[in-house]
mmCIF file of C-alpha atoms and ligand atoms in Angstrom:
data_model
loop_
_atom_site.group_PDB
_atom_site.id
_atom_site.type_symbol
_atom_site.label_atom_id
_atom_site.label_comp_id
_atom_site.label_asym_id
_atom_site.label_seq_id
_atom_site.Cartn_x
_atom_site.Cartn_y
_atom_site.Cartn_z
ATOM 1 C CA MET A 142 -31.494 3.515 -63.516
ATOM 2 C CA PRO A 143 -34.954 2.968 -65.076
ATOM 3 C CA GLU A 144 -34.765 2.199 -68.820
ATOM 4 C CA ILE A 145 -37.533 3.753 -70.875
ATOM 5 C CA ASN A 146 -38.951 1.861 -73.876
ATOM 6 C CA PRO A 147 -38.572 4.217 -76.895
ATOM 7 C CA LYS A 148 -40.851 2.161 -79.168
ATOM 8 C CA ARG A 149 -43.702 2.156 -76.641
ATOM 9 C CA LEU A 150 -43.187 5.883 -75.991
ATOM 10 C CA MET A 151 -43.429 6.751 -79.706
ATOM 11 C CA GLN A 152 -46.424 4.455 -80.237
ATOM 12 C CA ASP A 153 -48.347 6.150 -77.432
ATOM 13 C CA LEU A 154 -47.520 9.617 -78.760
ATOM 14 C CA GLN A 155 -48.653 8.565 -82.255
ATOM 15 C CA HIS A 156 -51.858 7.038 -80.876
ATOM 16 C CA LEU A 157 -52.700 10.260 -79.063
ATOM 17 C CA ARG A 158 -51.901 12.227 -82.231
ATOM 18 C CA ASN A 159 -54.659 10.325 -84.051
ATOM 19 C CA ILE A 160 -57.353 11.489 -81.621
ATOM 20 C CA GLY A 161 -58.567 14.725 -83.213
ATOM 21 C CA ALA A 162 -55.958 14.531 -86.000
ATOM 22 C CA PHE A 163 -55.952 17.485 -88.400
ATOM 23 C CA GLY A 164 -53.292 17.215 -91.114
ATOM 24 C CA SER A 165 -49.997 16.774 -89.290
ATOM 25 C CA GLY A 166 -51.476 18.449 -86.185
ATOM 26 C CA VAL A 167 -54.392 18.017 -83.820
ATOM 27 C CA ILE A 168 -57.689 19.748 -82.998
ATOM 28 C CA ARG A 169 -58.514 18.803 -79.413
ATOM 29 C CA PRO A 170 -59.705 21.940 -77.580
ATOM 30 C CA ALA A 171 -60.700 21.568 -73.920
ATOM 31 C CA PHE A 172 -63.884 19.529 -73.277
ATOM 32 C CA SER A 173 -64.437 18.805 -76.996
ATOM 33 C CA PRO A 174 -65.399 15.209 -77.885
ATOM 34 C CA ALA A 175 -61.799 14.583 -79.053
ATOM 35 C CA ASP A 176 -60.365 15.962 -75.794
ATOM 36 C CA MET A 177 -62.648 13.713 -73.748
ATOM 37 C CA GLU A 178 -61.845 10.690 -75.947
ATOM 38 C CA ALA A 179 -58.139 11.321 -75.351
ATOM 39 C CA ARG A 180 -58.733 11.569 -71.589
ATOM 40 C CA LEU A 181 -60.570 8.248 -71.479
ATOM 41 C CA TRP A 182 -57.791 6.623 -73.499
ATOM 42 C CA LEU A 183 -55.205 8.061 -71.084
ATOM 43 C CA CYS A 184 -57.120 6.609 -68.119
ATOM 44 C CA ASN A 185 -56.902 3.173 -69.749
ATOM 45 C CA ARG A 186 -53.220 3.574 -70.558
ATOM 46 C CA MET A 187 -52.505 4.660 -66.980
ATOM 47 C CA SER A 188 -54.471 1.715 -65.576
ATOM 48 C CA GLU A 189 -52.470 -0.662 -67.783
ATOM 49 C CA ALA A 190 -49.346 0.960 -66.323
ATOM 50 C CA GLY A 191 -50.549 -0.034 -62.845
ATOM 51 C CA LEU A 192 -51.792 3.410 -61.811
ATOM 52 C CA GLU A 193 -55.190 4.074 -60.271
ATOM 53 C CA ALA A 194 -56.639 6.439 -62.872
ATOM 54 C CA SER A 195 -59.740 8.621 -62.998
ATOM 55 C CA ILE A 196 -61.116 11.927 -64.326
ATOM 56 C CA ASP A 197 -62.344 14.674 -62.004
ATOM 57 C CA GLY A 198 -65.131 17.234 -62.484
ATOM 58 C CA MET A 199 -62.685 19.684 -64.088
ATOM 59 C CA GLY A 200 -61.553 17.169 -66.693
ATOM 60 C CA ASN A 201 -58.202 16.451 -64.995
ATOM 61 C CA VAL A 202 -56.909 12.923 -65.484
ATOM 62 C CA LEU A 203 -54.842 11.684 -62.542
ATOM 63 C CA GLY A 204 -53.105 8.309 -62.393
ATOM 64 C CA ARG A 205 -52.055 7.517 -58.832
ATOM 65 C CA SER A 206 -49.294 5.129 -57.863
ATOM 66 C CA ARG A 207 -50.272 2.372 -55.459
ATOM 67 C CA ASN A 208 -46.833 2.464 -53.802
ATOM 68 C CA PRO A 209 -46.555 3.927 -50.291
ATOM 69 C CA GLY A 210 -44.424 6.943 -49.362
ATOM 70 C CA LYS A 211 -43.764 10.347 -50.870
ATOM 71 C CA LYS A 212 -44.191 10.549 -54.607
ATOM 72 C CA ILE A 213 -43.249 12.609 -57.621
ATOM 73 C CA LEU A 214 -45.990 14.171 -59.713
ATOM 74 C CA LEU A 215 -45.321 14.220 -63.475
ATOM 75 C CA GLY A 216 -47.684 15.884 -65.912
ATOM 76 C CA SER A 217 -48.728 18.354 -68.558
ATOM 77 C CA HIS A 218 -51.888 18.701 -70.691
ATOM 78 C CA THR A 219 -53.550 16.978 -73.646
ATOM 79 C CA ASP A 220 -55.960 19.726 -74.763
ATOM 80 C CA THR A 221 -54.812 21.783 -77.751
ATOM 81 C CA GLN A 222 -55.201 25.160 -79.392
ATOM 82 C CA PRO A 223 -58.021 25.471 -82.000
ATOM 83 C CA GLN A 224 -55.380 24.175 -84.439
ATOM 84 C CA GLY A 225 -52.526 22.706 -82.433
ATOM 85 C CA GLY A 226 -49.462 20.536 -82.784
ATOM 86 C CA TRP A 227 -49.150 16.896 -81.738
ATOM 87 C CA LEU A 228 -46.540 17.397 -79.002
ATOM 88 C CA ASP A 229 -47.601 20.532 -77.101
ATOM 89 C CA GLY A 230 -48.609 19.042 -73.730
ATOM 90 C CA ALA A 231 -49.012 15.473 -75.028
ATOM 91 C CA LEU A 232 -45.245 14.988 -74.753
ATOM 92 C CA GLY A 233 -45.118 15.600 -70.994
ATOM 93 C CA VAL A 234 -48.145 13.414 -70.238
ATOM 94 C CA ILE A 235 -46.904 10.428 -72.263
ATOM 95 C CA TYR A 236 -43.405 10.902 -70.800
ATOM 96 C CA GLY A 237 -45.014 10.671 -67.351
ATOM 97 C CA ILE A 238 -46.712 7.367 -68.178
ATOM 98 C CA GLU A 239 -43.517 5.991 -69.742
ATOM 99 C CA VAL A 240 -41.367 7.005 -66.754
ATOM 100 C CA ALA A 241 -43.891 5.391 -64.370
ATOM 101 C CA ARG A 242 -43.803 2.192 -66.460
ATOM 102 C CA ALA A 243 -40.002 2.197 -66.717
ATOM 103 C CA CYS A 244 -39.599 2.597 -62.946
ATOM 104 C CA ALA A 245 -42.162 -0.152 -62.275
ATOM 105 C CA GLU A 246 -40.264 -2.543 -64.566
ATOM 106 C CA THR A 247 -36.870 -1.952 -62.928
ATOM 107 C CA PRO A 248 -36.372 -3.901 -59.670
ATOM 108 C CA GLU A 249 -34.398 -1.110 -57.932
ATOM 109 C CA THR A 250 -37.066 1.512 -58.715
ATOM 110 C CA ALA A 251 -40.258 -0.600 -58.670
ATOM 111 C CA HIS A 252 -41.188 0.770 -55.236
ATOM 112 C CA TYR A 253 -41.021 4.430 -56.388
ATOM 113 C CA GLY A 254 -44.274 6.381 -56.265
ATOM 114 C CA ILE A 255 -44.994 8.271 -59.505
ATOM 115 C CA ASP A 256 -48.350 9.949 -60.142
ATOM 116 C CA VAL A 257 -49.173 11.221 -63.629
ATOM 117 C CA ALA A 258 -51.568 14.022 -64.568
ATOM 118 C CA SER A 259 -53.112 15.435 -67.707
ATOM 119 C CA TRP A 260 -54.463 18.825 -66.595
ATOM 120 C CA SER A 261 -57.502 20.329 -68.311
ATOM 121 C CA ASP A 262 -57.737 23.446 -70.469
ATOM 122 C CA GLU A 263 -54.102 24.456 -70.174
ATOM 123 C CA GLU A 264 -54.499 26.263 -73.495
ATOM 124 C CA GLY A 265 -57.202 28.603 -72.233
ATOM 125 C CA THR A 266 -60.118 27.778 -74.497
ATOM 126 C CA TYR A 267 -62.160 28.843 -71.452
ATOM 127 C CA MET A 268 -59.477 29.668 -68.886
ATOM 128 C CA GLY A 269 -55.735 28.956 -69.098
ATOM 129 C CA ILE A 270 -54.213 26.414 -66.663
ATOM 130 C CA LEU A 271 -57.746 25.644 -65.426
ATOM 131 C CA GLY A 272 -57.257 22.075 -64.239
ATOM 132 C CA SER A 273 -53.907 22.595 -62.524
ATOM 133 C CA SER A 274 -55.217 25.747 -60.750
ATOM 134 C CA SER A 275 -58.253 23.813 -59.546
ATOM 135 C CA PHE A 276 -55.998 20.986 -58.323
ATOM 136 C CA CYS A 277 -53.909 23.515 -56.357
ATOM 137 C CA GLY A 278 -57.026 25.153 -54.869
ATOM 138 C CA THR A 279 -56.259 28.529 -56.466
ATOM 139 C CA LEU A 280 -59.127 28.675 -58.940
ATOM 140 C CA ASN A 281 -61.017 31.919 -58.521
ATOM 141 C CA HIS A 282 -64.723 31.071 -58.421
ATOM 142 C CA ASP A 283 -65.837 34.345 -59.991
ATOM 143 C CA ASP A 284 -63.469 33.734 -62.892
ATOM 144 C CA PHE A 285 -64.742 30.162 -63.146
ATOM 145 C CA ASN A 286 -68.402 31.254 -63.223
ATOM 146 C CA LYS A 287 -67.700 33.915 -65.869
ATOM 147 C CA ALA A 288 -65.403 31.838 -68.104
ATOM 148 C CA VAL A 289 -66.502 31.692 -71.741
ATOM 149 C CA ASP A 290 -64.925 30.552 -74.978
ATOM 150 C CA HIS A 291 -64.686 33.984 -76.605
ATOM 151 C CA LEU A 292 -64.702 32.437 -80.083
ATOM 152 C CA THR A 293 -67.923 30.377 -79.693
ATOM 153 C CA GLY A 294 -69.754 32.043 -76.777
ATOM 154 C CA VAL A 295 -70.069 28.671 -74.953
ATOM 155 C CA SER A 296 -69.537 28.994 -71.188
ATOM 156 C CA LEU A 297 -67.165 26.796 -69.195
ATOM 157 C CA GLN A 298 -70.031 25.475 -67.091
ATOM 158 C CA GLN A 299 -71.955 24.477 -70.234
ATOM 159 C CA ALA A 300 -68.854 22.755 -71.609
ATOM 160 C CA ILE A 301 -68.306 20.808 -68.376
ATOM 161 C CA ARG A 302 -71.950 19.666 -68.401
ATOM 162 C CA ALA A 303 -71.801 18.686 -72.077
ATOM 163 C CA ALA A 304 -68.659 16.638 -71.374
ATOM 164 C CA GLY A 305 -70.571 14.679 -68.710
ATOM 165 C CA LEU A 306 -68.374 15.914 -65.846
ATOM 166 C CA ALA A 307 -70.913 17.958 -63.841
ATOM 167 C CA GLY A 308 -71.141 16.891 -60.205
ATOM 168 C CA ILE A 309 -67.869 14.917 -60.111
ATOM 169 C CA PRO A 310 -65.728 16.285 -57.243
ATOM 170 C CA PRO A 311 -62.418 17.906 -58.210
ATOM 171 C CA PHE A 312 -59.082 16.359 -57.186
ATOM 172 C CA ARG A 313 -57.192 18.382 -54.574
ATOM 173 C CA LEU A 314 -53.461 18.563 -54.017
ATOM 174 C CA ASP A 315 -52.220 17.139 -50.715
ATOM 175 C CA LYS A 316 -48.759 18.686 -50.551
ATOM 176 C CA SER A 317 -47.586 16.120 -48.023
ATOM 177 C CA ASN A 318 -47.893 13.419 -50.743
ATOM 178 C CA TYR A 319 -45.306 14.857 -53.101
ATOM 179 C CA LEU A 320 -41.601 15.652 -53.261
ATOM 180 C CA ALA A 321 -41.863 17.622 -56.496
ATOM 181 C CA TYR A 322 -43.771 18.336 -59.712
ATOM 182 C CA LEU A 323 -41.884 17.866 -62.977
ATOM 183 C CA GLU A 324 -43.183 18.840 -66.396
ATOM 184 C CA ALA A 325 -41.403 18.089 -69.653
ATOM 185 C CA HIS A 326 -42.417 20.001 -72.770
ATOM 186 C CA ILE A 327 -41.286 20.942 -76.244
ATOM 187 C CA GLU A 328 -39.530 24.319 -76.200
ATOM 188 C CA GLN A 329 -42.003 25.839 -78.712
ATOM 189 C CA GLY A 330 -39.383 28.427 -79.638
ATOM 190 C CA PRO A 331 -36.177 28.565 -81.686
ATOM 191 C CA HIS A 332 -33.438 28.918 -79.042
ATOM 192 C CA LEU A 333 -32.318 25.304 -78.448
ATOM 193 C CA GLU A 334 -32.207 24.435 -82.136
ATOM 194 C CA ALA A 335 -30.448 27.689 -83.081
ATOM 195 C CA GLN A 336 -27.707 27.012 -80.520
ATOM 196 C CA GLU A 337 -27.511 23.294 -81.432
ATOM 197 C CA LEU A 338 -28.521 22.387 -77.880
ATOM 198 C CA LEU A 339 -30.516 19.277 -76.958
ATOM 199 C CA LEU A 340 -32.166 20.061 -73.619
ATOM 200 C CA GLY A 341 -33.318 23.132 -71.679
ATOM 201 C CA VAL A 342 -33.788 23.473 -67.927
ATOM 202 C CA VAL A 343 -36.422 26.114 -67.262
ATOM 203 C CA THR A 344 -35.642 28.907 -64.803
ATOM 204 C CA ALA A 345 -38.940 30.853 -64.888
ATOM 205 C CA ILE A 346 -42.244 30.958 -66.756
ATOM 206 C CA VAL A 347 -43.713 34.165 -68.173
ATOM 207 C CA GLY A 348 -46.803 35.872 -66.806
ATOM 208 C CA LEU A 349 -49.432 36.757 -69.377
ATOM 209 C CA ARG A 350 -52.344 39.157 -69.656
ATOM 210 C CA THR A 351 -55.043 39.222 -72.327
ATOM 211 C CA PHE A 352 -57.400 42.135 -73.081
ATOM 212 C CA LYS A 353 -60.289 42.743 -75.425
ATOM 213 C CA LEU A 354 -60.397 46.159 -77.125
ATOM 214 C CA SER A 355 -63.885 47.060 -78.386
ATOM 215 C CA PHE A 356 -64.383 49.893 -80.892
ATOM 216 C CA THR A 357 -67.766 51.565 -81.368
ATOM 217 C CA GLY A 358 -68.228 53.901 -84.347
ATOM 218 C CA GLU A 359 -71.104 54.174 -86.809
ATOM 219 C CA GLN A 360 -72.005 51.701 -89.548
ATOM 220 C CA ASN A 361 -72.514 53.420 -92.897
ATOM 221 C CA HIS A 362 -72.285 53.196 -96.693
ATOM 222 C CA ALA A 363 -68.724 52.629 -98.017
ATOM 223 C CA GLY A 364 -69.373 54.629 -101.208
ATOM 224 C CA THR A 365 -71.393 57.622 -100.107
ATOM 225 C CA THR A 366 -69.887 58.443 -96.711
ATOM 226 C CA PRO A 367 -67.105 61.053 -97.148
ATOM 227 C CA MET A 368 -63.923 60.271 -95.215
ATOM 228 C CA ALA A 369 -64.408 63.271 -92.911
ATOM 229 C CA TYR A 370 -67.874 62.042 -91.894
ATOM 230 C CA ARG A 371 -66.876 58.535 -90.988
ATOM 231 C CA LYS A 372 -66.791 56.894 -87.591
ATOM 232 C CA ASP A 373 -64.893 53.900 -88.901
ATOM 233 C CA ALA A 374 -64.260 51.289 -86.205
ATOM 234 C CA ALA A 375 -61.741 49.384 -88.377
ATOM 235 C CA ASN A 376 -59.689 52.509 -89.011
ATOM 236 C CA ALA A 377 -59.474 53.222 -85.267
ATOM 237 C CA LEU A 378 -58.514 49.596 -84.573
ATOM 238 C CA ILE A 379 -55.691 49.672 -87.112
ATOM 239 C CA LYS A 380 -54.330 52.978 -85.786
ATOM 240 C CA LEU A 381 -54.497 51.847 -82.164
ATOM 241 C CA ALA A 382 -52.860 48.499 -82.992
ATOM 242 C CA HIS A 383 -50.005 50.381 -84.656
ATOM 243 C CA ALA A 384 -49.645 52.821 -81.742
ATOM 244 C CA LEU A 385 -49.565 49.911 -79.272
ATOM 245 C CA ASP A 386 -46.847 48.222 -81.271
ATOM 246 C CA LEU A 387 -44.675 51.381 -81.253
ATOM 247 C CA GLU A 388 -45.185 52.115 -77.547
ATOM 248 C CA PHE A 389 -44.643 48.502 -76.448
ATOM 249 C CA SER A 390 -41.426 48.339 -78.510
ATOM 250 C CA SER A 391 -40.002 51.231 -76.521
ATOM 251 C CA LEU A 392 -40.865 49.628 -73.141
ATOM 252 C CA ALA A 393 -40.006 46.011 -73.968
ATOM 253 C CA HIS A 394 -37.214 43.913 -72.447
ATOM 254 C CA PRO A 395 -35.414 41.446 -74.739
ATOM 255 C CA HIS A 396 -37.888 38.600 -73.973
ATOM 256 C CA THR A 397 -41.104 40.689 -73.887
ATOM 257 C CA VAL A 398 -43.677 39.639 -76.482
ATOM 258 C CA TRP A 399 -47.091 40.976 -77.512
ATOM 259 C CA THR A 400 -49.668 39.619 -79.943
ATOM 260 C CA ILE A 401 -52.926 40.662 -81.563
ATOM 261 C CA GLY A 402 -54.290 37.170 -82.107
ATOM 262 C CA HIS A 403 -57.853 37.971 -83.095
ATOM 263 C CA ILE A 404 -59.644 40.801 -84.938
ATOM 264 C CA ARG A 405 -63.333 41.042 -85.796
ATOM 265 C CA LEU A 406 -65.028 43.718 -87.885
ATOM 266 C CA ASP A 407 -68.769 44.151 -87.752
ATOM 267 C CA PRO A 408 -70.503 43.584 -90.114
ATOM 268 C CA GLY A 409 -67.277 42.751 -91.991
ATOM 269 C CA SER A 410 -68.490 43.435 -95.526
ATOM 270 C CA HIS A 411 -66.581 45.052 -98.406
ATOM 271 C CA SER A 412 -69.166 47.813 -98.967
ATOM 272 C CA VAL A 413 -69.853 48.804 -95.370
ATOM 273 C CA VAL A 414 -67.910 51.148 -93.089
ATOM 274 C CA PRO A 415 -67.614 48.947 -89.975
ATOM 275 C CA GLY A 416 -69.581 50.299 -87.012
ATOM 276 C CA ARG A 417 -67.978 47.989 -84.497
ATOM 277 C CA ALA A 418 -64.682 46.161 -84.219
ATOM 278 C CA GLU A 419 -62.782 44.217 -81.611
ATOM 279 C CA MET A 420 -59.361 42.715 -81.124
ATOM 280 C CA LEU A 421 -57.624 40.568 -78.531
ATOM 281 C CA LEU A 422 -54.280 41.845 -77.273
ATOM 282 C CA GLN A 423 -51.964 39.650 -75.217
ATOM 283 C CA PHE A 424 -48.553 40.415 -73.721
ATOM 284 C CA ARG A 425 -46.061 38.297 -71.778
ATOM 285 C CA ASP A 426 -42.912 38.692 -69.707
ATOM 286 C CA THR A 427 -41.416 37.096 -66.591
ATOM 287 C CA ASP A 428 -41.352 40.565 -64.923
ATOM 288 C CA GLU A 429 -44.759 41.435 -63.417
ATOM 289 C CA ALA A 430 -43.725 45.109 -62.962
ATOM 290 C CA LEU A 431 -43.106 45.370 -66.697
ATOM 291 C CA LEU A 432 -46.512 43.768 -67.373
ATOM 292 C CA ASP A 433 -48.027 46.507 -65.168
ATOM 293 C CA LYS A 434 -46.272 49.163 -67.284
ATOM 294 C CA LEU A 435 -47.530 47.639 -70.535
ATOM 295 C CA GLN A 436 -51.057 47.484 -69.152
ATOM 296 C CA ASP A 437 -50.859 51.155 -68.062
ATOM 297 C CA LYS A 438 -49.597 52.091 -71.524
ATOM 298 C CA ALA A 439 -52.501 50.279 -73.214
ATOM 299 C CA SER A 440 -54.973 52.065 -70.894
ATOM 300 C CA SER A 441 -53.510 55.508 -71.583
ATOM 301 C CA LEU A 442 -53.558 54.942 -75.353
ATOM 302 C CA VAL A 443 -57.204 53.874 -75.172
ATOM 303 C CA GLN A 444 -58.018 56.994 -73.174
ATOM 304 C CA ARG A 445 -56.238 59.172 -75.757
ATOM 305 C CA PHE A 446 -58.156 57.565 -78.625
ATOM 306 C CA CYS A 447 -61.465 58.076 -76.778
ATOM 307 C CA GLU A 448 -60.666 61.764 -76.198
ATOM 308 C CA GLN A 449 -59.666 62.275 -79.847
ATOM 309 C CA GLY A 450 -62.694 60.413 -81.264
ATOM 310 C CA PRO A 451 -64.612 59.817 -83.438
ATOM 311 C CA VAL A 452 -64.667 56.177 -82.331
ATOM 312 C CA ALA A 453 -65.165 55.079 -78.691
ATOM 313 C CA VAL A 454 -62.744 52.439 -77.409
ATOM 314 C CA GLN A 455 -63.062 50.187 -74.388
ATOM 315 C CA LEU A 456 -60.339 47.981 -72.841
ATOM 316 C CA GLU A 457 -61.288 45.044 -70.627
ATOM 317 C CA PRO A 458 -59.412 42.010 -69.372
ATOM 318 C CA VAL A 459 -60.609 38.733 -70.826
ATOM 319 C CA TYR A 460 -59.391 35.461 -69.384
ATOM 320 C CA PRO A 461 -57.793 35.690 -65.931
ATOM 321 C CA HIS A 462 -54.196 36.999 -65.812
ATOM 322 C CA GLN A 463 -51.597 34.271 -65.385
ATOM 323 C CA LYS A 464 -48.781 35.223 -63.011
ATOM 324 C CA SER A 465 -45.134 34.523 -63.802
ATOM 325 C CA ALA A 466 -43.452 31.774 -61.759
ATOM 326 C CA LEU A 467 -39.917 30.841 -60.717
ATOM 327 C CA MET A 468 -38.833 27.210 -60.879
ATOM 328 C CA SER A 469 -37.320 25.588 -57.759
ATOM 329 C CA ASP A 470 -33.511 25.842 -57.522
ATOM 330 C CA LYS A 471 -33.268 22.327 -56.131
ATOM 331 C CA VAL A 472 -35.338 20.809 -58.917
ATOM 332 C CA GLN A 473 -33.355 22.798 -61.502
ATOM 333 C CA THR A 474 -30.164 21.283 -60.067
ATOM 334 C CA CYS A 475 -31.594 17.751 -60.462
ATOM 335 C CA LEU A 476 -32.784 18.448 -64.002
ATOM 336 C CA ALA A 477 -29.403 19.997 -64.871
ATOM 337 C CA ALA A 478 -27.599 16.831 -63.670
ATOM 338 C CA ALA A 479 -29.929 14.700 -65.811
ATOM 339 C CA ALA A 480 -29.414 17.032 -68.788
ATOM 340 C CA GLN A 481 -25.633 16.800 -68.375
ATOM 341 C CA LEU A 482 -25.877 12.990 -68.235
ATOM 342 C CA HIS A 483 -27.934 12.681 -71.432
ATOM 343 C CA ALA A 484 -26.640 15.690 -73.388
ATOM 344 C CA PRO A 485 -23.152 16.444 -72.004
ATOM 345 C CA GLY A 486 -22.299 20.109 -72.642
ATOM 346 C CA ARG A 487 -25.334 20.523 -74.901
ATOM 347 C CA TRP A 488 -28.019 21.861 -72.600
ATOM 348 C CA THR A 489 -28.816 25.263 -71.161
ATOM 349 C CA SER A 490 -30.905 27.032 -68.525
ATOM 350 C CA MET A 491 -33.603 29.228 -70.047
ATOM 351 C CA PRO A 492 -36.891 31.025 -69.329
ATOM 352 C CA SER A 493 -40.154 29.793 -70.843
ATOM 353 C CA GLY A 494 -42.084 32.174 -73.095
ATOM 354 C CA ALA A 495 -45.023 29.779 -73.113
ATOM 355 C CA SER A 496 -47.369 29.322 -70.221
ATOM 356 C CA HIS A 497 -47.512 25.914 -68.531
ATOM 357 C CA ASP A 498 -49.330 24.080 -65.758
ATOM 358 C CA ALA A 499 -46.036 24.204 -63.830
ATOM 359 C CA GLN A 500 -46.953 27.870 -63.281
ATOM 360 C CA ALA A 501 -49.874 26.831 -61.062
ATOM 361 C CA LEU A 502 -47.962 24.062 -59.262
ATOM 362 C CA ALA A 503 -44.860 26.198 -58.579
ATOM 363 C CA SER A 504 -46.382 28.011 -55.574
ATOM 364 C CA HIS A 505 -47.272 24.695 -53.903
ATOM 365 C CA LEU A 506 -44.592 22.113 -54.720
ATOM 366 C CA PRO A 507 -40.903 22.260 -55.668
ATOM 367 C CA THR A 508 -41.417 22.486 -59.421
ATOM 368 C CA GLY A 509 -39.231 22.204 -62.502
ATOM 369 C CA MET A 510 -39.494 21.943 -66.275
ATOM 370 C CA LEU A 511 -37.395 20.316 -68.960
ATOM 371 C CA PHE A 512 -37.501 21.368 -72.631
ATOM 372 C CA ILE A 513 -36.593 19.483 -75.793
ATOM 373 C CA PRO A 514 -35.966 21.302 -79.118
ATOM 374 C CA SER A 515 -38.786 22.240 -81.489
ATOM 375 C CA ILE A 516 -38.015 22.019 -85.199
ATOM 376 C CA ARG A 517 -37.789 25.606 -86.570
ATOM 377 C CA GLY A 518 -39.248 26.767 -83.257
ATOM 378 C CA ILE A 519 -42.797 26.249 -84.573
ATOM 379 C CA SER A 520 -45.688 25.548 -82.176
ATOM 380 C CA HIS A 521 -49.417 26.359 -81.842
ATOM 381 C CA SER A 522 -49.447 25.227 -85.464
ATOM 382 C CA ILE A 523 -50.052 21.898 -87.161
ATOM 383 C CA LEU A 524 -46.449 22.127 -88.394
ATOM 384 C CA GLU A 525 -45.106 21.732 -84.836
ATOM 385 C CA ASP A 526 -42.600 18.844 -84.626
ATOM 386 C CA SER A 527 -39.494 17.530 -82.854
ATOM 387 C CA LYS A 528 -36.906 14.931 -83.912
ATOM 388 C CA GLU A 529 -37.591 11.414 -82.647
ATOM 389 C CA GLU A 530 -34.085 11.183 -81.163
ATOM 390 C CA ASP A 531 -34.751 14.393 -79.209
ATOM 391 C CA ILE A 532 -38.106 13.061 -77.963
ATOM 392 C CA ILE A 533 -36.436 9.875 -76.707
ATOM 393 C CA ARG A 534 -33.533 11.739 -75.096
ATOM 394 C CA GLY A 535 -35.928 14.034 -73.237
ATOM 395 C CA CYS A 536 -37.809 11.080 -71.775
ATOM 396 C CA ARG A 537 -34.548 9.461 -70.652
ATOM 397 C CA ALA A 538 -33.512 12.699 -68.943
ATOM 398 C CA LEU A 539 -36.882 13.027 -67.206
ATOM 399 C CA ALA A 540 -36.618 9.399 -66.016
ATOM 400 C CA SER A 541 -33.140 10.072 -64.600
ATOM 401 C CA ALA A 542 -34.229 13.249 -62.783
ATOM 402 C CA THR A 543 -37.346 11.548 -61.394
ATOM 403 C CA ALA A 544 -35.331 8.540 -60.143
ATOM 404 C CA ALA A 545 -32.686 10.815 -58.606
ATOM 405 C CA ILE A 546 -35.268 12.803 -56.615
ATOM 406 C CA LEU A 547 -37.072 9.641 -55.440
ATOM 407 C CA LYS A 548 -33.801 7.933 -54.492
ATOM 408 C CA GLU A 549 -33.056 10.710 -51.986
ATOM 409 C CA ARG A 550 -36.394 10.548 -50.163
HETATM 410 C C1 LIG B 640 -49.983 27.948 -73.764
HETATM 411 O O1 LIG B 640 -49.583 27.021 -74.427
HETATM 412 C C2 LIG B 640 -49.523 29.262 -74.074
HETATM 413 O O2 LIG B 640 -48.373 29.584 -73.760
HETATM 414 O O3 LIG B 640 -50.286 30.006 -74.726
HETATM 415 MN MN1 LIG B 641 -48.298 23.244 -73.629
HETATM 416 MN MN1 LIG B 642 -49.824 25.438 -75.957
#
């Protein structure tokens, strides 16, 4: 069995945490200088681990094993949310490098082929799971050409040029190279910790859809405009947000979630009735039919608000929809055996409420995911954290599952 080196693992995670550090978290959005610095550092770390490492025109870092034969692909992402935690994505990438090193150092596993990837823009600054979709050949070129960071207005193509990646050909998956894709990740939710469990084997990943709702009323004086005369875009936004919340609650399954993550009022001043407003609405579930129902409900509410007036409302998808994905039964069985070995009786099978690159890979390779607990279930926050003993255990379990799959080839 390959033996991972816990000290080296933690040092690499801490090093990566310092690139774009922000308090106890990290600011490393896709294609930012910090993201690119982290990618160059990863290339060096992969090369030192004996992998042939490079960055493609999408920002993907891929470290390829020099060993012959079918390989395992391990990976995740190293870009972050506008204010992210230090482990979201970074954990799975550094685990991959550590597992590759551990196998190379163990005589019985030194011939195993392990490739390691850090996919680009998993978090969707421009387009969620961008790099892994490109690798799988499923990137929609219209979506790619239209992709924009909705917070800054910078387009994906501009960002790729500014990062110095324009013209570099993208990596492409050759399915015949790989036995499986494995991605380890922090849970990012409260379930493992609440049940005092140590590992999670993922069964399915949620699909997600994001929409922009734009409200057009009439800008006017906040003191002289009587309430009955107003076409107040903020008022319509608040009422529609509340109606959405009520209607979604009545349709939701136990794991369905919805979020209004961004609101903008224009001009956004205390003495002006806002003439325009917008908000981003996102909802997630593993059941695509339920996502269809939620989308229909949002459309019908928007139509009702438009008919009632006095503010016009428009609903449009922003960011491409991400489809839900099932994890491979065979890979789940391998991960479950590894979980039982390293956390006897203290692991569970569970769906993922977060999106992951495994979602893109799942239609092309036998794919599985392993979760470790998140302290207080906090993620997409600088407070995100996991216990060191849990981080080390997760890497050991991933090493065991990887070795077990490669042993059978
Ligand atoms: C990605 O991390 C997501 O689930 O939003
Ligand atoms: Mn992630
Ligand atoms: Mn994330």
